[in-house]
mmCIF file with all atom_site columns, C-alpha atoms in Angstrom:
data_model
loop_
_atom_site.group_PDB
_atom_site.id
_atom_site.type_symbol
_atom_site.label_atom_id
_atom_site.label_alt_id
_atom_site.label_comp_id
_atom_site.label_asym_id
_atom_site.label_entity_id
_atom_site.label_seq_id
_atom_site.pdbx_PDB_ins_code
_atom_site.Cartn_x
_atom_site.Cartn_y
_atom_site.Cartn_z
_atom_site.occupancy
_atom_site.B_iso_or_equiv
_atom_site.pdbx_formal_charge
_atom_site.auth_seq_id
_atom_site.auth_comp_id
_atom_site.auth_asym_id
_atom_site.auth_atom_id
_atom_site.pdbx_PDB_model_num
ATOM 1   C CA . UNK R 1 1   ? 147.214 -61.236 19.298 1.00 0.00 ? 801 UNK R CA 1
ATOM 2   C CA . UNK R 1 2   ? 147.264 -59.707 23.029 1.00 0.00 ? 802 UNK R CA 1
ATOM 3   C CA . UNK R 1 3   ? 144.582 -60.922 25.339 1.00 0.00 ? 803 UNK R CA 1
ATOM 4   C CA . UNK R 1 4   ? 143.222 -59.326 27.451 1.00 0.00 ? 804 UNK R CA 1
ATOM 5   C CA . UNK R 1 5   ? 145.646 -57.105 29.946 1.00 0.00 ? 805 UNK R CA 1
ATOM 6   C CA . UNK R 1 6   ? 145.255 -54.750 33.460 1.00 0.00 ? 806 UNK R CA 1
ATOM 7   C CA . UNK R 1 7   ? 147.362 -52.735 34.882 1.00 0.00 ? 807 UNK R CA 1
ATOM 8   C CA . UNK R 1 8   ? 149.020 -52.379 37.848 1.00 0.00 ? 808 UNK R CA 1
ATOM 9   C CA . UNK R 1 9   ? 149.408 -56.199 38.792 1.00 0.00 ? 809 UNK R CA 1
ATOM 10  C CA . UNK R 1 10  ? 149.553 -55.445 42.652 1.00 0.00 ? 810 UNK R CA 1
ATOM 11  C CA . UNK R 1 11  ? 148.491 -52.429 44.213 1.00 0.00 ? 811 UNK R CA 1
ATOM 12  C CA . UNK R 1 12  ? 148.482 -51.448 48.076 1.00 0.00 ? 812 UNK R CA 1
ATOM 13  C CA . UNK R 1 13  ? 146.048 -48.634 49.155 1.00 0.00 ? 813 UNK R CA 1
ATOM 14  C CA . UNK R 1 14  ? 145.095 -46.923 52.797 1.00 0.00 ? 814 UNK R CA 1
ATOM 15  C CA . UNK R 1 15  ? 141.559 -47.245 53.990 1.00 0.00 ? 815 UNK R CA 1
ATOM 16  C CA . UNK R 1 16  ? 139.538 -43.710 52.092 1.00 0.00 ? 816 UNK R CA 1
ATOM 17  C CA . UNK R 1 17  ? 141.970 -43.286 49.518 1.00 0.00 ? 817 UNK R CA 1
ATOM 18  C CA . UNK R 1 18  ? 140.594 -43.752 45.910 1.00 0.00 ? 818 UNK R CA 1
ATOM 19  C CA . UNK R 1 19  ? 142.013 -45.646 43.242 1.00 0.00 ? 819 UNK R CA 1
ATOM 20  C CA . UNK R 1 20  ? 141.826 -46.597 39.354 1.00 0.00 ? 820 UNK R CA 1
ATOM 21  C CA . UNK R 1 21  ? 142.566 -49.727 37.503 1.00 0.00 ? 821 UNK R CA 1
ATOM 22  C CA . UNK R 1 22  ? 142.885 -50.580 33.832 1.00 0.00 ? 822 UNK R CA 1
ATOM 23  C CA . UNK R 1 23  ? 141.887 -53.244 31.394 1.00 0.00 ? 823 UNK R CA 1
ATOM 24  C CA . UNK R 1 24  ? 142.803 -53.097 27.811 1.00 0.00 ? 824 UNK R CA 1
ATOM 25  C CA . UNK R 1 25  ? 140.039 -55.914 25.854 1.00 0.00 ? 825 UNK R CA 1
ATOM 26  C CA . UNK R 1 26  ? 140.929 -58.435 23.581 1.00 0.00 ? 826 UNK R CA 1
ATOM 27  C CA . UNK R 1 27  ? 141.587 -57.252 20.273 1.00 0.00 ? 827 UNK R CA 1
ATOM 28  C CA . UNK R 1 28  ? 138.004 -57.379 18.227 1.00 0.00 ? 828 UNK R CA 1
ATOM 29  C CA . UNK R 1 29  ? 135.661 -56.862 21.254 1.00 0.00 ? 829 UNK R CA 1
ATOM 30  C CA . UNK R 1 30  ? 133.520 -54.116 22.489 1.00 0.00 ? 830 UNK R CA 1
ATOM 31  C CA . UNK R 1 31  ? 132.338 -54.933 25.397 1.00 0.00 ? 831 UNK R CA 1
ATOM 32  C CA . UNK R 1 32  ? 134.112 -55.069 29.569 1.00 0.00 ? 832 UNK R CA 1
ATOM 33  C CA . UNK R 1 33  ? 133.154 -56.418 32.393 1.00 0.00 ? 833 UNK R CA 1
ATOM 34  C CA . UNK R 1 34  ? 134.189 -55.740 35.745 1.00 0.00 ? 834 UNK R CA 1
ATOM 35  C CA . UNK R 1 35  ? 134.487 -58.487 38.398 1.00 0.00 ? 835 UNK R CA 1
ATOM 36  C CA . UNK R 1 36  ? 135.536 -58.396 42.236 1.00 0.00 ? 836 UNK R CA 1
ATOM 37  C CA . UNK R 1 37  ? 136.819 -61.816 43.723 1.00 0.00 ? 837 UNK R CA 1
ATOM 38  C CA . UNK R 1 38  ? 137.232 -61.985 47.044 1.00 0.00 ? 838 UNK R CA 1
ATOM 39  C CA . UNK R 1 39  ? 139.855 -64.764 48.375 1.00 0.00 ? 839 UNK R CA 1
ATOM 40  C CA . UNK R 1 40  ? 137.921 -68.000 48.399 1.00 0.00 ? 840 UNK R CA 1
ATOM 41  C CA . UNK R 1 41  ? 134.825 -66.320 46.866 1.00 0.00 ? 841 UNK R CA 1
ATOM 42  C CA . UNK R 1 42  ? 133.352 -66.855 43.028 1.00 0.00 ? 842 UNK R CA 1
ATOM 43  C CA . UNK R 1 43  ? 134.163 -63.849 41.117 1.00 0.00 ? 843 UNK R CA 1
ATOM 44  C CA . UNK R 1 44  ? 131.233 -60.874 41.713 1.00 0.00 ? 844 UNK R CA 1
ATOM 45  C CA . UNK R 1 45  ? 129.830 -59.120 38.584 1.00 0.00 ? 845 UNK R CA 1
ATOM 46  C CA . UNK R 1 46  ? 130.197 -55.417 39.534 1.00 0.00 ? 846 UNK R CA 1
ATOM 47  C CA . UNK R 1 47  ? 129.060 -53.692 35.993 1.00 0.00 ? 847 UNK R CA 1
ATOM 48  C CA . UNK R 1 48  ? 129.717 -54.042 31.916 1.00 0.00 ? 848 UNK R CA 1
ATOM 49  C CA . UNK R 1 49  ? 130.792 -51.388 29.844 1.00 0.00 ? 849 UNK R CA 1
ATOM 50  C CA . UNK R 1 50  ? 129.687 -51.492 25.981 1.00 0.00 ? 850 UNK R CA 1
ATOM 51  C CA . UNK R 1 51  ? 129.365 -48.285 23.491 1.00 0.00 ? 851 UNK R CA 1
ATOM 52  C CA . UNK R 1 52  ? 130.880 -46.297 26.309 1.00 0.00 ? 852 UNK R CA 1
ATOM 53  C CA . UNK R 1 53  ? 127.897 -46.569 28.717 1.00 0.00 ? 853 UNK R CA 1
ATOM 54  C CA . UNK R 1 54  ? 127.535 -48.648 31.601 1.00 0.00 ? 854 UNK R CA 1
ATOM 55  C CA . UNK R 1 55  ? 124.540 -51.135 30.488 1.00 0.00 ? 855 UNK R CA 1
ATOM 56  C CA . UNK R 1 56  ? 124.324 -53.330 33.704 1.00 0.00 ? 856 UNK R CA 1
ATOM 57  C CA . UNK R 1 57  ? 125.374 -53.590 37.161 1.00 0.00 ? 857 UNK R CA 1
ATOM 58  C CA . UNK R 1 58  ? 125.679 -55.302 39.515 1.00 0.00 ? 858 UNK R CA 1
ATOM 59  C CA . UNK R 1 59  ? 125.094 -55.399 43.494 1.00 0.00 ? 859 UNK R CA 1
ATOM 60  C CA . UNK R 1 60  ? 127.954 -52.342 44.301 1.00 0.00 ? 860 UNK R CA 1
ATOM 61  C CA . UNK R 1 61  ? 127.605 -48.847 45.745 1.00 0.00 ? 861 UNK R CA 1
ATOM 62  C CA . UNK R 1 62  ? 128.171 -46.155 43.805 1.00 0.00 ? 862 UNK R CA 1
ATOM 63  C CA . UNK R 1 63  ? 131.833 -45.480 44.966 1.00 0.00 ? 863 UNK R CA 1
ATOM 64  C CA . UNK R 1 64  ? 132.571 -47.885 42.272 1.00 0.00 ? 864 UNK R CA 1
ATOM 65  C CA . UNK R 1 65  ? 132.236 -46.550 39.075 1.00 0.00 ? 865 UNK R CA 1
ATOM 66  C CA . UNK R 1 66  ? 133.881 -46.979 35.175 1.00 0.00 ? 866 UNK R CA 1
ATOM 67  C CA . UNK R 1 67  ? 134.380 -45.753 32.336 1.00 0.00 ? 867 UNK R CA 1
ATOM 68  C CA . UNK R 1 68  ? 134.933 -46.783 28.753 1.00 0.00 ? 868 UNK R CA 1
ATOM 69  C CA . UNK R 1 69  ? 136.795 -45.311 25.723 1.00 0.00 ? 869 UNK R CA 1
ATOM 70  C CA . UNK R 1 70  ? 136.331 -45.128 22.127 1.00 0.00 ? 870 UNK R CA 1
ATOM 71  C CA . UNK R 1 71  ? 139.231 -47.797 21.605 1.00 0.00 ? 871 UNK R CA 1
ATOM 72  C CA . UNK R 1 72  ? 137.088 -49.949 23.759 1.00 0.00 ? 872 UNK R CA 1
ATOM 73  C CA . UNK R 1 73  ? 139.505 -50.019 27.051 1.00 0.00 ? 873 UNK R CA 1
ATOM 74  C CA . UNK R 1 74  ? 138.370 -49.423 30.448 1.00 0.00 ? 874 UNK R CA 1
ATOM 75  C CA . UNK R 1 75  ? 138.547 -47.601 33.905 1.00 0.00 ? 875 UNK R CA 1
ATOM 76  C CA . UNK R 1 76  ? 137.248 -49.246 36.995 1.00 0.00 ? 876 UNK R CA 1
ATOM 77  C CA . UNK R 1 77  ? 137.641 -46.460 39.796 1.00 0.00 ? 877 UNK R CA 1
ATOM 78  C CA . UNK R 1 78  ? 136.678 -46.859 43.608 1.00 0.00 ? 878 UNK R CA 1
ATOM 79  C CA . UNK R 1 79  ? 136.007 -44.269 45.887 1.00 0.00 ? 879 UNK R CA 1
ATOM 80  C CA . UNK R 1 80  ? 136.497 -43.971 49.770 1.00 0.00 ? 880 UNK R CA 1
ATOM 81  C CA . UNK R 1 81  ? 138.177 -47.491 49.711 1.00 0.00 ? 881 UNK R CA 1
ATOM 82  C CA . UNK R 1 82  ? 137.234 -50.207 52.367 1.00 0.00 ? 882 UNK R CA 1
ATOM 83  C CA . UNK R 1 83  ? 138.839 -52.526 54.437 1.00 0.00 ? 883 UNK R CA 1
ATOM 84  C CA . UNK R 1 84  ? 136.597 -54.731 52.652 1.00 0.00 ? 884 UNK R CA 1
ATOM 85  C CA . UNK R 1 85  ? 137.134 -53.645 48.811 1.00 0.00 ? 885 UNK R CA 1
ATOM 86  C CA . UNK R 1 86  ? 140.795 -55.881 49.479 1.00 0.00 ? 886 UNK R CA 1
ATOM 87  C CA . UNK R 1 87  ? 140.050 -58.299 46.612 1.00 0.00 ? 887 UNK R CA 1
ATOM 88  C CA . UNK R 1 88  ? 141.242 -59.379 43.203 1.00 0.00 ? 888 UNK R CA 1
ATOM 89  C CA . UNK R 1 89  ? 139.411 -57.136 40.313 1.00 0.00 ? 889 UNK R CA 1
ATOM 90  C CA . UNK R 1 90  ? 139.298 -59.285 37.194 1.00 0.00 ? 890 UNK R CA 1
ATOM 91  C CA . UNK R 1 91  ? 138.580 -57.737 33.698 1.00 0.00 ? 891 UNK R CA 1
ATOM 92  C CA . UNK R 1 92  ? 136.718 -59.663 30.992 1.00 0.00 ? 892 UNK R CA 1
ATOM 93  C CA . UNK R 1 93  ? 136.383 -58.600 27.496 1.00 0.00 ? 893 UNK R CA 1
ATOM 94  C CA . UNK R 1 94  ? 133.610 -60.562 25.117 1.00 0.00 ? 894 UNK R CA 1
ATOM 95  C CA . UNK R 1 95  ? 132.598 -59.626 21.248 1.00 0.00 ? 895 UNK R CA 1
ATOM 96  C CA . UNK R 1 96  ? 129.249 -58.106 22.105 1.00 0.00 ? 896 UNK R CA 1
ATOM 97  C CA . UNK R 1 97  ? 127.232 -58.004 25.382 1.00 0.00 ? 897 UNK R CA 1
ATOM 98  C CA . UNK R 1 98  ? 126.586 -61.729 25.217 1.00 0.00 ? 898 UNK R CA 1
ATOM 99  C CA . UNK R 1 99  ? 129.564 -62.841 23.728 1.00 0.00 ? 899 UNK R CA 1
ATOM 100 C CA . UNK R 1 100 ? 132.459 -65.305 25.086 1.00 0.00 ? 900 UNK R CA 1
ATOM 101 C CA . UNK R 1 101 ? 134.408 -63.803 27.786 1.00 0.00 ? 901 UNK R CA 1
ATOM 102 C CA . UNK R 1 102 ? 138.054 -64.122 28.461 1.00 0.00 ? 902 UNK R CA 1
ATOM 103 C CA . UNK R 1 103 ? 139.470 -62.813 31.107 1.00 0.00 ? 903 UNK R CA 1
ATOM 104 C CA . UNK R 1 104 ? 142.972 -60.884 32.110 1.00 0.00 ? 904 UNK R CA 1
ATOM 105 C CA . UNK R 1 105 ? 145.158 -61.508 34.643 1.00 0.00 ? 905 UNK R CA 1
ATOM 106 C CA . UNK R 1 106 ? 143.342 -59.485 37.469 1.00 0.00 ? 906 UNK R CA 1
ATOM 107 C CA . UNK R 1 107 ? 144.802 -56.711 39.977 1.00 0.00 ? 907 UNK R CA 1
ATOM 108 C CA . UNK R 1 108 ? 145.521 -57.538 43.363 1.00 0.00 ? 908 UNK R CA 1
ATOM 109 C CA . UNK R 1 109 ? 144.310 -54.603 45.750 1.00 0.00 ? 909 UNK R CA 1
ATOM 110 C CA . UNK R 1 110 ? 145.049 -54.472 49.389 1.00 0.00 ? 910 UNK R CA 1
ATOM 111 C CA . UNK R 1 111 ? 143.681 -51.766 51.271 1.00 0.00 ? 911 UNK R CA 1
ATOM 112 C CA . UNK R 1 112 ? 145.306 -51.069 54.699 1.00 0.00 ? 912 UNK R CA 1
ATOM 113 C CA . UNK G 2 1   ? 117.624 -63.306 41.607 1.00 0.00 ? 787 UNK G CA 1
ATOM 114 C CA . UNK G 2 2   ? 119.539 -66.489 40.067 1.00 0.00 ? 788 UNK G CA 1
ATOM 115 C CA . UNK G 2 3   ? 121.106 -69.084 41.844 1.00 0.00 ? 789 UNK G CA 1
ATOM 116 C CA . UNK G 2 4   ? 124.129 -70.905 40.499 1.00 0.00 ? 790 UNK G CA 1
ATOM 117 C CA . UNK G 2 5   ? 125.028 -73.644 42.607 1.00 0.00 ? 791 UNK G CA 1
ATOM 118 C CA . UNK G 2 6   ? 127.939 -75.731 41.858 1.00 0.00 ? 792 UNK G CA 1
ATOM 119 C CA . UNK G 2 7   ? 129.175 -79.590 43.115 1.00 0.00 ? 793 UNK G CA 1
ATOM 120 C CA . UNK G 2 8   ? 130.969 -81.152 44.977 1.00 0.00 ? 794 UNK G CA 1
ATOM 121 C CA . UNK G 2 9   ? 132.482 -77.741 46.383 1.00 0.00 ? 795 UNK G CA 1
ATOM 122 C CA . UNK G 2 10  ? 135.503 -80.016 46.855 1.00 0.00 ? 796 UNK G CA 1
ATOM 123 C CA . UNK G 2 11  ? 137.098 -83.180 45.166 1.00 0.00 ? 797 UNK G CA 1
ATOM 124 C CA . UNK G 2 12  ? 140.376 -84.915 45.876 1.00 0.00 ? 798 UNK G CA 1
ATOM 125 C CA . UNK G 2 13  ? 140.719 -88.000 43.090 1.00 0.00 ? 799 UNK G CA 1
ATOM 126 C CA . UNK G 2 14  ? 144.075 -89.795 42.254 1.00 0.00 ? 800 UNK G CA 1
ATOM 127 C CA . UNK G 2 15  ? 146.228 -89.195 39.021 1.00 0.00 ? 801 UNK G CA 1
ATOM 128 C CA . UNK G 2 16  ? 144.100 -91.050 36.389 1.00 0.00 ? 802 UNK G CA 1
ATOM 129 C CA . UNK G 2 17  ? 140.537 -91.189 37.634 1.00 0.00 ? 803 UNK G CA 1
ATOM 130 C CA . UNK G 2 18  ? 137.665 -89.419 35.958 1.00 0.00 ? 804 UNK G CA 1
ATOM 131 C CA . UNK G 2 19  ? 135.469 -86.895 37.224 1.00 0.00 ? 805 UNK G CA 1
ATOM 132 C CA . UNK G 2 20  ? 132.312 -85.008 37.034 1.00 0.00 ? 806 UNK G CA 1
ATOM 133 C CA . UNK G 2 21  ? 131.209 -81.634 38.319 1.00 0.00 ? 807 UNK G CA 1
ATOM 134 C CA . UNK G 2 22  ? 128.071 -80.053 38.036 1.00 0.00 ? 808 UNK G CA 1
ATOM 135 C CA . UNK G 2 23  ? 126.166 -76.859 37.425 1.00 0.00 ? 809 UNK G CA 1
ATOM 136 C CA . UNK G 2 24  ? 122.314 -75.428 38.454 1.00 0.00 ? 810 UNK G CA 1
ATOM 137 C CA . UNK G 2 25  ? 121.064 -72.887 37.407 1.00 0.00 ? 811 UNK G CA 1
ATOM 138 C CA . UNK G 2 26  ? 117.772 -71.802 38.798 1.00 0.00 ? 812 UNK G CA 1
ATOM 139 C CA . UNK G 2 27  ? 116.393 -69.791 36.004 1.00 0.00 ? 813 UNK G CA 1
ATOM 140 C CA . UNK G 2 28  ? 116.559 -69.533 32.476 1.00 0.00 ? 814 UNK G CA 1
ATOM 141 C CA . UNK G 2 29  ? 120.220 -68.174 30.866 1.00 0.00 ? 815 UNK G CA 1
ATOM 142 C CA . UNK G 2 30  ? 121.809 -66.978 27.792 1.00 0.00 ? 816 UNK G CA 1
ATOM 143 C CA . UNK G 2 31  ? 124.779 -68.259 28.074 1.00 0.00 ? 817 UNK G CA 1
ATOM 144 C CA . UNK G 2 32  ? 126.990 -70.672 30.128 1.00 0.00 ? 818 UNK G CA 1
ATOM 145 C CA . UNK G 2 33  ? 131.129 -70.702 30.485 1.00 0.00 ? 819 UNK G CA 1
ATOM 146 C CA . UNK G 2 34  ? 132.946 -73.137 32.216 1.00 0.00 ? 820 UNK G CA 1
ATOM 147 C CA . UNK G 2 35  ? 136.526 -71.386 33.597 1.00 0.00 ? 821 UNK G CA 1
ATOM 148 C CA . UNK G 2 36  ? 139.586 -73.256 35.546 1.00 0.00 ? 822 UNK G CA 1
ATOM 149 C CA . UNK G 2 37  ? 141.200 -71.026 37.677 1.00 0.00 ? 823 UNK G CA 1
ATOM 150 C CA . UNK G 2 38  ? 144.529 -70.954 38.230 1.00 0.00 ? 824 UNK G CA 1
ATOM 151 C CA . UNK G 2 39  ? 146.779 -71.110 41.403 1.00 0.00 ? 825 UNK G CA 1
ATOM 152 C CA . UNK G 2 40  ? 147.702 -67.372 40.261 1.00 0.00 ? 826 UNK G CA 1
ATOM 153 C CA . UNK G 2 41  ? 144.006 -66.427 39.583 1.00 0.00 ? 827 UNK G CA 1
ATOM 154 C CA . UNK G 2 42  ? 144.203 -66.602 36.207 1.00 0.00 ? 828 UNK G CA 1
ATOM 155 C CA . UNK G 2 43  ? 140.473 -67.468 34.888 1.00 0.00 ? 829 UNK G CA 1
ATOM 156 C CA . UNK G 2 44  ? 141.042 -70.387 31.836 1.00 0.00 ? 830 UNK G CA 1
ATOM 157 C CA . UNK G 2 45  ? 138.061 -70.261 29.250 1.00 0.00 ? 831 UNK G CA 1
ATOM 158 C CA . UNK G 2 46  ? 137.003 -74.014 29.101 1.00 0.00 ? 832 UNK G CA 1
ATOM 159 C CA . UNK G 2 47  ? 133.943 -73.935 27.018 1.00 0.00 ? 833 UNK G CA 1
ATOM 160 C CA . UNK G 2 48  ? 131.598 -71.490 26.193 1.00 0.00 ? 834 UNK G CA 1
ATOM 161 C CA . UNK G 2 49  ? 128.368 -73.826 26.288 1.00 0.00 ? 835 UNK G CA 1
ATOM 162 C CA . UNK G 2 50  ? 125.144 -72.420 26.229 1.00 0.00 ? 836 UNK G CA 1
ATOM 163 C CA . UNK G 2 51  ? 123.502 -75.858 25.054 1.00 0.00 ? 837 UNK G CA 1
ATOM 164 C CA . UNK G 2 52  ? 124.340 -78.838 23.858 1.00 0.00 ? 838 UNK G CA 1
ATOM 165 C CA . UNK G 2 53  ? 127.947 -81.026 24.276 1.00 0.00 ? 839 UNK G CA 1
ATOM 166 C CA . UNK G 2 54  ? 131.353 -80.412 23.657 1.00 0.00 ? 840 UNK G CA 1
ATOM 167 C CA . UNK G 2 55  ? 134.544 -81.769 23.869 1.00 0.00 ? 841 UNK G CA 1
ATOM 168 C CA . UNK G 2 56  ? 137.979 -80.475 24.101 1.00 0.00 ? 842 UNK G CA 1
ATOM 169 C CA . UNK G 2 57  ? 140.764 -83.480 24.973 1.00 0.00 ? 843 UNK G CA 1
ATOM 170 C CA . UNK G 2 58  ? 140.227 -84.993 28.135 1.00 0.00 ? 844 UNK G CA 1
ATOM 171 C CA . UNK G 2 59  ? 137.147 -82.529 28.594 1.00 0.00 ? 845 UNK G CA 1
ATOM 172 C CA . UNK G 2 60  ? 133.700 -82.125 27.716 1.00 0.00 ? 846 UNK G CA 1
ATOM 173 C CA . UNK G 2 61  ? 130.825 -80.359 28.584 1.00 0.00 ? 847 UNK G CA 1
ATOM 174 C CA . UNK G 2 62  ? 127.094 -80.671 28.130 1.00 0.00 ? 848 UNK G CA 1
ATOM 175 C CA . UNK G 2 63  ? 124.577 -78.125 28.835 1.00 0.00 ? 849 UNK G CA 1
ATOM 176 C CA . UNK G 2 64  ? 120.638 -78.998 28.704 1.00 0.00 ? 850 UNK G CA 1
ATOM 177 C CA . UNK G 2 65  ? 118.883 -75.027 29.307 1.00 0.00 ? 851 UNK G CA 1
ATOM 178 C CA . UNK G 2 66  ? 115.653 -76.744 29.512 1.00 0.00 ? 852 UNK G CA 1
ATOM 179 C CA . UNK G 2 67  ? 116.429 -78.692 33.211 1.00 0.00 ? 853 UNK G CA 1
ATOM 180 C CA . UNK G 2 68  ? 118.938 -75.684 33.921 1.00 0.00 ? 854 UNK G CA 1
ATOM 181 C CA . UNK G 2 69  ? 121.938 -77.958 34.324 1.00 0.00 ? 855 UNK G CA 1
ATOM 182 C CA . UNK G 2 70  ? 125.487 -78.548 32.955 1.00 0.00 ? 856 UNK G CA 1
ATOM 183 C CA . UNK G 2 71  ? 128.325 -81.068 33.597 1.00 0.00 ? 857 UNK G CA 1
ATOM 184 C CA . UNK G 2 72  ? 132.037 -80.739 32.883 1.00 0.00 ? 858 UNK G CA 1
ATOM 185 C CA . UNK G 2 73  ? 133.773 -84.041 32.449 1.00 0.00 ? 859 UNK G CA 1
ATOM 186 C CA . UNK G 2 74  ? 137.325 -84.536 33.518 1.00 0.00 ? 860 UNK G CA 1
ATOM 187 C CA . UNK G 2 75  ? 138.939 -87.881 31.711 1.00 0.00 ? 861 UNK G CA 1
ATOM 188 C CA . UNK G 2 76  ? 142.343 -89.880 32.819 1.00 0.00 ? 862 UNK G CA 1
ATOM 189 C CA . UNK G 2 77  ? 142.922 -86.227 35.601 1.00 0.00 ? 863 UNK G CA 1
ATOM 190 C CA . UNK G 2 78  ? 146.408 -84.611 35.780 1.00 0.00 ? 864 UNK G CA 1
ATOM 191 C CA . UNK G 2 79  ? 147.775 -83.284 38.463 1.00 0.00 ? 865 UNK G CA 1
ATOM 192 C CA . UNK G 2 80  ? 148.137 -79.766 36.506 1.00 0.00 ? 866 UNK G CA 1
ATOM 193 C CA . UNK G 2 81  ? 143.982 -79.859 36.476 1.00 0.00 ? 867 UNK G CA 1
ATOM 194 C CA . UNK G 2 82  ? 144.067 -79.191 39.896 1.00 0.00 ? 868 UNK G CA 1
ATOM 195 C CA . UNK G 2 83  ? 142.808 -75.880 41.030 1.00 0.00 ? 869 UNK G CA 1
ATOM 196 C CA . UNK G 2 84  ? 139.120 -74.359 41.232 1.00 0.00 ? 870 UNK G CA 1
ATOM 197 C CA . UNK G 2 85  ? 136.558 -74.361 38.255 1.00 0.00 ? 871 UNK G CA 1
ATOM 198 C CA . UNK G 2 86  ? 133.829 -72.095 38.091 1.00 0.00 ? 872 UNK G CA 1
ATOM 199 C CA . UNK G 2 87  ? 130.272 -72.347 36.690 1.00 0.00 ? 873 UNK G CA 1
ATOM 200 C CA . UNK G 2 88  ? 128.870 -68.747 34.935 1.00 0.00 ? 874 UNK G CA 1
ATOM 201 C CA . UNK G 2 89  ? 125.763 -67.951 33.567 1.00 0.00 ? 875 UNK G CA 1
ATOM 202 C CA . UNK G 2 90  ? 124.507 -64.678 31.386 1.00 0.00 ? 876 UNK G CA 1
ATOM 203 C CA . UNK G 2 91  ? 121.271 -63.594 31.444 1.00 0.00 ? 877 UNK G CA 1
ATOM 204 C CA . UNK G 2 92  ? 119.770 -60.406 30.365 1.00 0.00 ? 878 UNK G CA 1
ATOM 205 C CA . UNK G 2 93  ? 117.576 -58.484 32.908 1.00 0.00 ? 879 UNK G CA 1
ATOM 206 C CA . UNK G 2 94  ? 117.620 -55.456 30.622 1.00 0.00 ? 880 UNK G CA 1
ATOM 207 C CA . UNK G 2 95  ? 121.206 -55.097 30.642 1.00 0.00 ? 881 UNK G CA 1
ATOM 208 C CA . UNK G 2 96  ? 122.740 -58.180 30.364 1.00 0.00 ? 882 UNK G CA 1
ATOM 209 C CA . UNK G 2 97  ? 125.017 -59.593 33.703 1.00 0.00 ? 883 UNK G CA 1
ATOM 210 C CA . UNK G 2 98  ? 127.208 -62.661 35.088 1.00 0.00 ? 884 UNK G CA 1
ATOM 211 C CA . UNK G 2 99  ? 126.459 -65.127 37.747 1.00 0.00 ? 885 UNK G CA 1
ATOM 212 C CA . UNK G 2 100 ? 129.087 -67.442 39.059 1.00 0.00 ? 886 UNK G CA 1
ATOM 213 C CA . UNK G 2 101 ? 129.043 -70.423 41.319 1.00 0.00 ? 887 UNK G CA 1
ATOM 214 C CA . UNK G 2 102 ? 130.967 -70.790 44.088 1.00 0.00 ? 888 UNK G CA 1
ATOM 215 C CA . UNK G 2 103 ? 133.392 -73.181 42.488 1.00 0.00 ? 889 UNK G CA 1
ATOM 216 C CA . UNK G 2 104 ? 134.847 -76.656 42.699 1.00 0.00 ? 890 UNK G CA 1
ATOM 217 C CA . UNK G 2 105 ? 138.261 -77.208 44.400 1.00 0.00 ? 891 UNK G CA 1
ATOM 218 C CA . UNK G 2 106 ? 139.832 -79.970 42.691 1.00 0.00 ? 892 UNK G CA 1
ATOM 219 C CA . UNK G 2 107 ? 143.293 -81.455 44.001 1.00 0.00 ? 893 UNK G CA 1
ATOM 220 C CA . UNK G 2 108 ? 144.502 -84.346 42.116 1.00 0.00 ? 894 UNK G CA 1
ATOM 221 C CA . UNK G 2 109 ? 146.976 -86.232 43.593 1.00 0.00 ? 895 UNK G CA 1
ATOM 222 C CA . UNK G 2 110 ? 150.247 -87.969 41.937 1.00 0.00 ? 896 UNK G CA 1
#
């Protein structure tokens, strides 16, 4: 049984460009979550995805924004990108919207 | 909104010794996950813990919602349980959202 994955591992963006990252959930759940971790932060709940609507969210602008599919994977895009968006983006997948979470292996993004 | 708060945000303890790092929470919660994260970033599901004790090996956990606290206990510490564990709550403010703690950074020396 696959845990959860993402996809790409590592990516390098320029400052304005946009940019999409993937998370396929654990095999029986319904529900993402989308996390940013800045280096030496706590991970920062940026929104969960469950029946293919975005049901809560966190403290982001709207240049970040998601989507869900009928197989249950999900889209994290950001818009514009940041010096500051440079973080770790973790993906968690849980068997409802207050289930367990387990997480993937995250994708690096540096923005130049 | 909720405060997590985590401690101590760093420990250093020798092969062997025990440990015990704590969790507030400064309202009430649905849930509660302990993580250990990895030097690579990779977030380890410890216990999911909402109330109540549990044990896994040389860990255990107890939650008690009512006085918004929990406590991870680290027994006889490896070396491999260094890196930094993190506290999360769930709560549901109409949709339903995680909080995380800062973290403990935990270096265990040989």
């Amino acid at each position: 049984d696959a845990g959860v994955t993402q996809s790409p591992t590592h990516l390098i963006k320029t400052r304005g460009q946009q940019v999409t990252l993937r998370c396929s959930p654990k095999s029986g759940h319904d529900t993402v979550s989308w996390y940013q971790q800045a280096l030496g932060q706590g991970p920062q709940f940026i929104f969960q995805y469950y029946e293919e609507e975005e049901r809560q969210r966190g403290n982001f602008p709207d240049r970040f924004s998601g989507h869900q599919f009928p197989n249950y994977s999900s889209e994290l895009n950001v818009n514009a990108l940041l010096l500051g968006d440079s973080a770790l983006y973790l993906c968690a997948s849980s068997p409802g919207q207050i289930g367990e979470q387990f997480f993937g292996p995250g994708t690096r993004l540096t923005v130049l | 909104g909720i405060q997590v708060e985590q401690s101590p945000p760093d420990l250093i303890l020798q092969e062997g010794a025990n440990s015990t790092l704590r969790c507030n929470f400064s309202d009430s919660v649905n849930n509660l996950q302990w993580f250990h994260q990895n030097p690579w970033g990779q977030l380890i599901n410890l216990f999911y813990i909402p109330s109540g004790t549990k044990q896994n090996g040389r860990l255990s956990a107890t939650t008690v919602a009512t006085e918004r606290y929990s406590l991870l206990y680290i027994s006889s510490s490896q070396t491999t349980d260094s890196g930094v564990y993190f506290c999360a709550v769930g709560l549901n403010t109409g949709g339903f959202k995680t909080i995380f703690g800062a973290g403990t950074r935990l270096f265990v020396k040989a």
